[in-house]
Amino acid sequence: MNDRENAALVLFSGGQDSATCLAWALERFERVETVGFDYGQRHGVELTVREDFLAALKHSFAPWAAKLGADHRLDARVLKALGATAMTESVAIAMDTNGLPNTFVPGRNLLFFTLAGALAARRGIRHLIGGMCETDFSGYPDCRDDTLKAQQVTLSLGLGERVAIHTPLMWRDKAQTFALAQALGGQALLDLVLEHTHTCYLGERSERHDWGYGCGSCPACLLRAAGWARFVENGA
Ligand code: ZN
């Protein structure tokens, strides 16, 4: 296999899901790079913890550190210029009239994968990895399996070379995502996920729960806490 075939680019936000996907990619590919997007998030905390997670991962997992290549940061703040959402402005999290939560940033994952595909083409990388999931999902249409399969086809055609989009968490719930981290890197990886990833919509990191940091009451914290409880219940 050529180098492109063995190389992956992980869309790594600093959250639990993409951190687990990063470990998944490091188990499977010879060369793994990461990309994070600044889209004017309400809280810069995700972008800070992602660097801590990468450093801790390299420190604790030498075989993975040897495969881990460049970490890219791309500016996607044009998304914020398009309009306010609860992810980019201090507005209360609520349901919109279209039935979607106002944490939905229209076009976000479509843009992220387009940028990641373009970056991967420059870097000689075939595989794109994302933590999107339909199982626990909040109804975001750009996290759907069909959306991402269609985008895989679009990118492959538009870039003129076959691109593969992998979504290892697509059919896993949060408890299974914790279990996957444990299967990939044991207690050491689980500890890194708990300590160094961030999913709270409110950017709260002052309180450490058994499931990690967060406000404990936003939809992302509730999902993570419930997933952890089920994971422990299942005999972690
Ligand atoms: Zn929260």
CSV table of C-alpha atoms and ligand atoms in Angstrom, one decimal:
chain,number,residue,atom,x,y,z
A,1,MET,CA,0.0,0.0,0.0
A,2,ASN,CA,1.2,3.5,-0.7
A,3,ASP,CA,1.7,6.1,1.9
A,4,ARG,CA,-1.6,7.9,1.1
A,5,GLU,CA,-3.5,4.7,1.7
A,6,ASN,CA,-2.0,4.4,5.2
A,7,ALA,CA,-2.5,8.0,6.2
A,8,ALA,CA,-5.5,9.5,8.1
A,9,LEU,CA,-6.6,13.0,9.1
A,10,VAL,CA,-8.7,13.1,12.2
A,11,LEU,CA,-11.1,16.0,12.8
A,12,PHE,CA,-10.1,16.5,16.4
A,13,SER,CA,-12.1,19.1,18.4
A,14,GLY,CA,-10.9,18.2,21.9
A,15,GLY,CA,-14.1,16.5,22.8
A,16,GLN,CA,-14.6,12.9,24.0
A,17,ASP,CA,-15.8,11.6,20.7
A,18,SER,CA,-13.1,12.9,18.5
A,19,ALA,CA,-10.4,12.0,21.1
A,20,THR,CA,-11.7,8.4,21.0
A,21,CYS,CA,-11.6,8.5,17.2
A,22,LEU,CA,-8.0,9.7,17.3
A,23,ALA,CA,-7.0,6.6,19.3
A,24,TRP,CA,-9.1,4.5,16.9
A,25,ALA,CA,-7.1,6.0,13.9
A,26,LEU,CA,-3.8,5.5,15.6
A,27,GLU,CA,-4.5,1.8,16.0
A,28,ARG,CA,-5.3,1.5,12.3
A,29,PHE,CA,-3.1,3.8,10.3
A,30,GLU,CA,0.6,4.3,9.9
A,31,ARG,CA,0.5,8.1,9.8
A,32,VAL,CA,-2.1,10.2,11.6
A,33,GLU,CA,-2.5,14.0,11.5
A,34,THR,CA,-5.1,16.1,13.3
A,35,VAL,CA,-7.1,19.2,12.4
A,36,GLY,CA,-9.1,21.5,14.6
A,37,PHE,CA,-11.3,24.4,13.5
A,38,ASP,CA,-11.7,27.8,15.0
A,39,TYR,CA,-15.3,28.7,14.2
A,40,GLY,CA,-15.8,31.4,16.8
A,41,GLN,CA,-16.9,28.9,19.5
A,42,ARG,CA,-18.4,30.5,22.5
A,43,HIS,CA,-15.6,29.2,24.6
A,44,GLY,CA,-12.0,28.6,23.5
A,45,VAL,CA,-11.7,25.9,26.0
A,46,GLU,CA,-12.1,23.0,23.5
A,47,LEU,CA,-9.1,24.4,21.5
A,48,THR,CA,-7.0,24.6,24.7
A,49,VAL,CA,-7.8,21.1,25.9
A,50,ARG,CA,-7.1,19.5,22.5
A,51,GLU,CA,-3.5,20.6,22.9
A,52,ASP,CA,-3.3,19.2,26.4
A,53,PHE,CA,-4.9,15.9,25.2
A,54,LEU,CA,-2.4,15.6,22.3
A,55,ALA,CA,0.6,16.2,24.7
A,56,ALA,CA,-0.7,13.7,27.2
A,57,LEU,CA,-1.4,11.1,24.5
A,58,LYS,CA,2.1,11.4,23.2
A,59,HIS,CA,3.5,11.2,26.7
A,60,SER,CA,1.6,8.1,27.7
A,61,PHE,CA,1.5,6.1,24.4
A,62,ALA,CA,4.9,5.9,22.7
A,63,PRO,CA,3.8,3.7,19.7
A,64,TRP,CA,1.1,6.2,19.0
A,65,ALA,CA,3.4,9.2,19.4
A,66,ALA,CA,5.6,7.7,16.7
A,67,LYS,CA,2.7,7.8,14.2
A,68,LEU,CA,1.2,11.1,15.2
A,69,GLY,CA,2.1,13.9,12.7
A,70,ALA,CA,1.2,17.5,12.3
A,71,ASP,CA,-1.7,19.1,14.2
A,72,HIS,CA,-3.4,21.7,11.9
A,73,ARG,CA,-5.6,24.6,13.0
A,74,LEU,CA,-7.9,26.1,10.4
A,75,ASP,CA,-9.9,29.3,10.6
A,76,ALA,CA,-13.6,28.6,10.0
A,77,ARG,CA,-14.9,31.7,11.6
A,78,VAL,CA,-16.8,32.5,8.5
A,79,LEU,CA,-19.5,30.3,10.1
A,80,LYS,CA,-19.9,32.8,12.9
A,81,ALA,CA,-20.3,35.6,10.4
A,82,LEU,CA,-23.2,33.7,8.8
A,83,GLY,CA,-25.4,34.1,11.9
A,84,ALA,CA,-25.7,33.4,15.6
A,85,THR,CA,-26.2,30.0,17.2
A,86,ALA,CA,-26.0,28.8,20.8
A,87,MET,CA,-22.5,27.4,20.0
A,88,THR,CA,-21.1,30.8,19.0
A,89,GLU,CA,-23.2,33.3,21.1
A,90,SER,CA,-24.3,33.6,24.6
A,91,VAL,CA,-27.9,32.7,24.0
A,92,ALA,CA,-29.9,30.0,25.9
A,93,ILE,CA,-29.9,26.5,24.5
A,94,ALA,CA,-33.4,25.9,23.1
A,95,MET,CA,-35.2,24.2,20.3
A,96,ASP,CA,-35.6,26.3,17.1
A,97,THR,CA,-38.9,26.5,15.2
A,98,ASN,CA,-37.4,24.1,12.6
A,99,GLY,CA,-37.2,21.3,15.3
A,100,LEU,CA,-33.5,21.5,15.6
A,101,PRO,CA,-31.7,22.6,18.8
A,102,ASN,CA,-30.1,26.1,18.4
A,103,THR,CA,-26.7,24.5,19.1
A,104,PHE,CA,-26.9,23.3,15.5
A,105,VAL,CA,-24.5,25.4,13.4
A,106,PRO,CA,-25.8,25.1,9.8
A,107,GLY,CA,-23.1,23.9,7.4
A,108,ARG,CA,-20.5,23.3,10.1
A,109,ASN,CA,-19.7,19.6,9.4
A,110,LEU,CA,-20.1,20.1,5.6
A,111,LEU,CA,-17.6,22.9,5.7
A,112,PHE,CA,-15.3,21.0,8.1
A,113,PHE,CA,-15.1,18.0,5.8
A,114,THR,CA,-14.6,20.1,2.8
A,115,LEU,CA,-11.7,21.9,4.4
A,116,ALA,CA,-10.4,18.6,5.8
A,117,GLY,CA,-10.6,17.0,2.4
A,118,ALA,CA,-8.7,19.8,0.8
A,119,LEU,CA,-6.1,19.7,3.5
A,120,ALA,CA,-5.8,15.9,3.2
A,121,ALA,CA,-5.3,16.3,-0.6
A,122,ARG,CA,-2.4,18.6,0.1
A,123,ARG,CA,-1.0,16.3,2.7
A,124,GLY,CA,-1.2,13.1,0.7
A,125,ILE,CA,-3.9,11.6,3.0
A,126,ARG,CA,-6.8,9.4,1.9
A,127,HIS,CA,-8.7,8.7,5.1
A,128,LEU,CA,-10.8,11.3,7.0
A,129,ILE,CA,-12.0,10.4,10.5
A,130,GLY,CA,-14.8,12.1,12.3
A,131,GLY,CA,-16.7,11.5,15.6
A,132,MET,CA,-20.2,12.0,14.2
A,133,CYS,CA,-22.9,9.8,15.7
A,134,GLU,CA,-26.5,9.1,15.0
A,135,THR,CA,-27.2,7.1,18.1
A,136,ASP,CA,-27.2,9.7,20.8
A,137,PHE,CA,-27.5,12.6,18.4
A,138,SER,CA,-29.4,15.8,18.8
A,139,GLY,CA,-30.9,15.6,15.4
A,140,TYR,CA,-28.1,17.4,13.6
A,141,PRO,CA,-28.6,16.6,9.9
A,142,ASP,CA,-24.9,16.9,9.2
A,143,CYS,CA,-24.1,14.1,11.6
A,144,ARG,CA,-26.1,11.6,9.7
A,145,ASP,CA,-24.6,8.6,8.1
A,146,ASP,CA,-26.2,9.4,4.8
A,147,THR,CA,-25.0,12.9,4.8
A,148,LEU,CA,-21.4,11.8,5.4
A,149,LYS,CA,-21.6,9.0,2.8
A,150,ALA,CA,-22.8,11.5,0.3
A,151,GLN,CA,-20.0,13.9,1.2
A,152,GLN,CA,-17.5,11.1,0.8
A,153,VAL,CA,-18.7,10.7,-2.8
A,154,THR,CA,-18.7,14.5,-3.4
A,155,LEU,CA,-15.2,14.9,-2.1
A,156,SER,CA,-13.9,11.9,-4.1
A,157,LEU,CA,-15.3,13.3,-7.3
A,158,GLY,CA,-14.4,16.9,-6.6
A,159,LEU,CA,-10.9,16.2,-5.5
A,160,GLY,CA,-10.3,13.7,-8.3
A,161,GLU,CA,-9.0,11.0,-5.9
A,162,ARG,CA,-10.8,8.5,-3.7
A,163,VAL,CA,-11.4,9.8,-0.2
A,164,ALA,CA,-12.8,7.6,2.6
A,165,ILE,CA,-14.7,9.2,5.5
A,166,HIS,CA,-14.7,7.0,8.6
A,167,THR,CA,-17.1,7.6,11.5
A,168,PRO,CA,-16.3,4.9,14.1
A,169,LEU,CA,-18.9,6.2,16.5
A,170,MET,CA,-21.8,6.4,14.1
A,171,TRP,CA,-23.7,3.6,15.8
A,172,ARG,CA,-22.3,3.7,19.3
A,173,ASP,CA,-23.9,5.5,22.2
A,174,LYS,CA,-21.8,7.4,24.8
A,175,ALA,CA,-21.4,4.3,27.0
A,176,GLN,CA,-20.1,2.4,24.1
A,177,THR,CA,-17.8,5.3,23.3
A,178,PHE,CA,-16.3,5.1,26.8
A,179,ALA,CA,-16.0,1.3,26.3
A,180,LEU,CA,-14.2,1.8,22.9
A,181,ALA,CA,-11.6,4.2,24.6
A,182,GLN,CA,-11.0,1.5,27.2
A,183,ALA,CA,-10.6,-1.2,24.6
A,184,LEU,CA,-8.2,0.9,22.6
A,185,GLY,CA,-6.0,2.2,25.4
A,186,GLY,CA,-7.1,0.7,28.7
A,187,GLN,CA,-7.5,2.7,31.8
A,188,ALA,CA,-4.7,5.1,30.8
A,189,LEU,CA,-6.7,6.3,27.8
A,190,LEU,CA,-9.9,6.4,29.7
A,191,ASP,CA,-8.2,8.6,32.3
A,192,LEU,CA,-6.9,10.9,29.5
A,193,VAL,CA,-10.4,11.2,28.0
A,194,LEU,CA,-11.9,12.0,31.4
A,195,GLU,CA,-9.2,14.5,32.3
A,196,HIS,CA,-8.3,16.2,29.1
A,197,THR,CA,-11.4,16.2,26.8
A,198,HIS,CA,-14.2,18.7,26.9
A,199,THR,CA,-17.8,18.4,25.7
A,200,CYS,CA,-19.8,20.9,27.9
A,201,TYR,CA,-21.7,23.4,25.8
A,202,LEU,CA,-21.1,26.1,28.5
A,203,GLY,CA,-17.3,25.7,28.6
A,204,GLU,CA,-17.5,24.9,32.3
A,205,ARG,CA,-14.3,23.3,33.7
A,206,SER,CA,-14.3,24.3,37.3
A,207,GLU,CA,-15.9,21.1,38.6
A,208,ARG,CA,-14.5,17.6,38.0
A,209,HIS,CA,-17.2,14.9,38.1
A,210,ASP,CA,-16.5,11.1,37.8
A,211,TRP,CA,-17.4,11.5,34.1
A,212,GLY,CA,-15.1,14.5,33.5
A,213,TYR,CA,-15.5,18.3,33.6
A,214,GLY,CA,-18.6,20.2,32.8
A,215,CYS,CA,-21.6,22.2,34.1
A,216,GLY,CA,-23.5,18.9,34.6
A,217,SER,CA,-26.8,20.3,33.2
A,218,CYS,CA,-26.4,21.2,29.5
A,219,PRO,CA,-27.4,18.6,26.9
A,220,ALA,CA,-23.8,17.6,26.2
A,221,CYS,CA,-23.0,17.1,29.9
A,222,LEU,CA,-26.3,15.1,30.5
A,223,LEU,CA,-25.4,12.8,27.6
A,224,ARG,CA,-21.8,12.3,28.8
A,225,ALA,CA,-22.8,11.8,32.5
A,226,ALA,CA,-25.6,9.3,31.5
A,227,GLY,CA,-23.2,7.5,29.2
A,228,TRP,CA,-20.6,7.2,31.9
A,229,ALA,CA,-23.2,5.9,34.4
A,230,ARG,CA,-24.3,3.2,31.9
A,231,PHE,CA,-20.6,2.3,31.2
A,232,VAL,CA,-19.8,1.9,34.9
A,233,GLU,CA,-23.1,-0.1,35.4
A,234,ASN,CA,-22.0,-2.4,32.6
A,235,GLY,CA,-18.9,-3.3,34.6
A,236,ALA,CA,-16.2,-0.9,33.4
B,1,ZN,ZN,-22.3,21.3,30.3
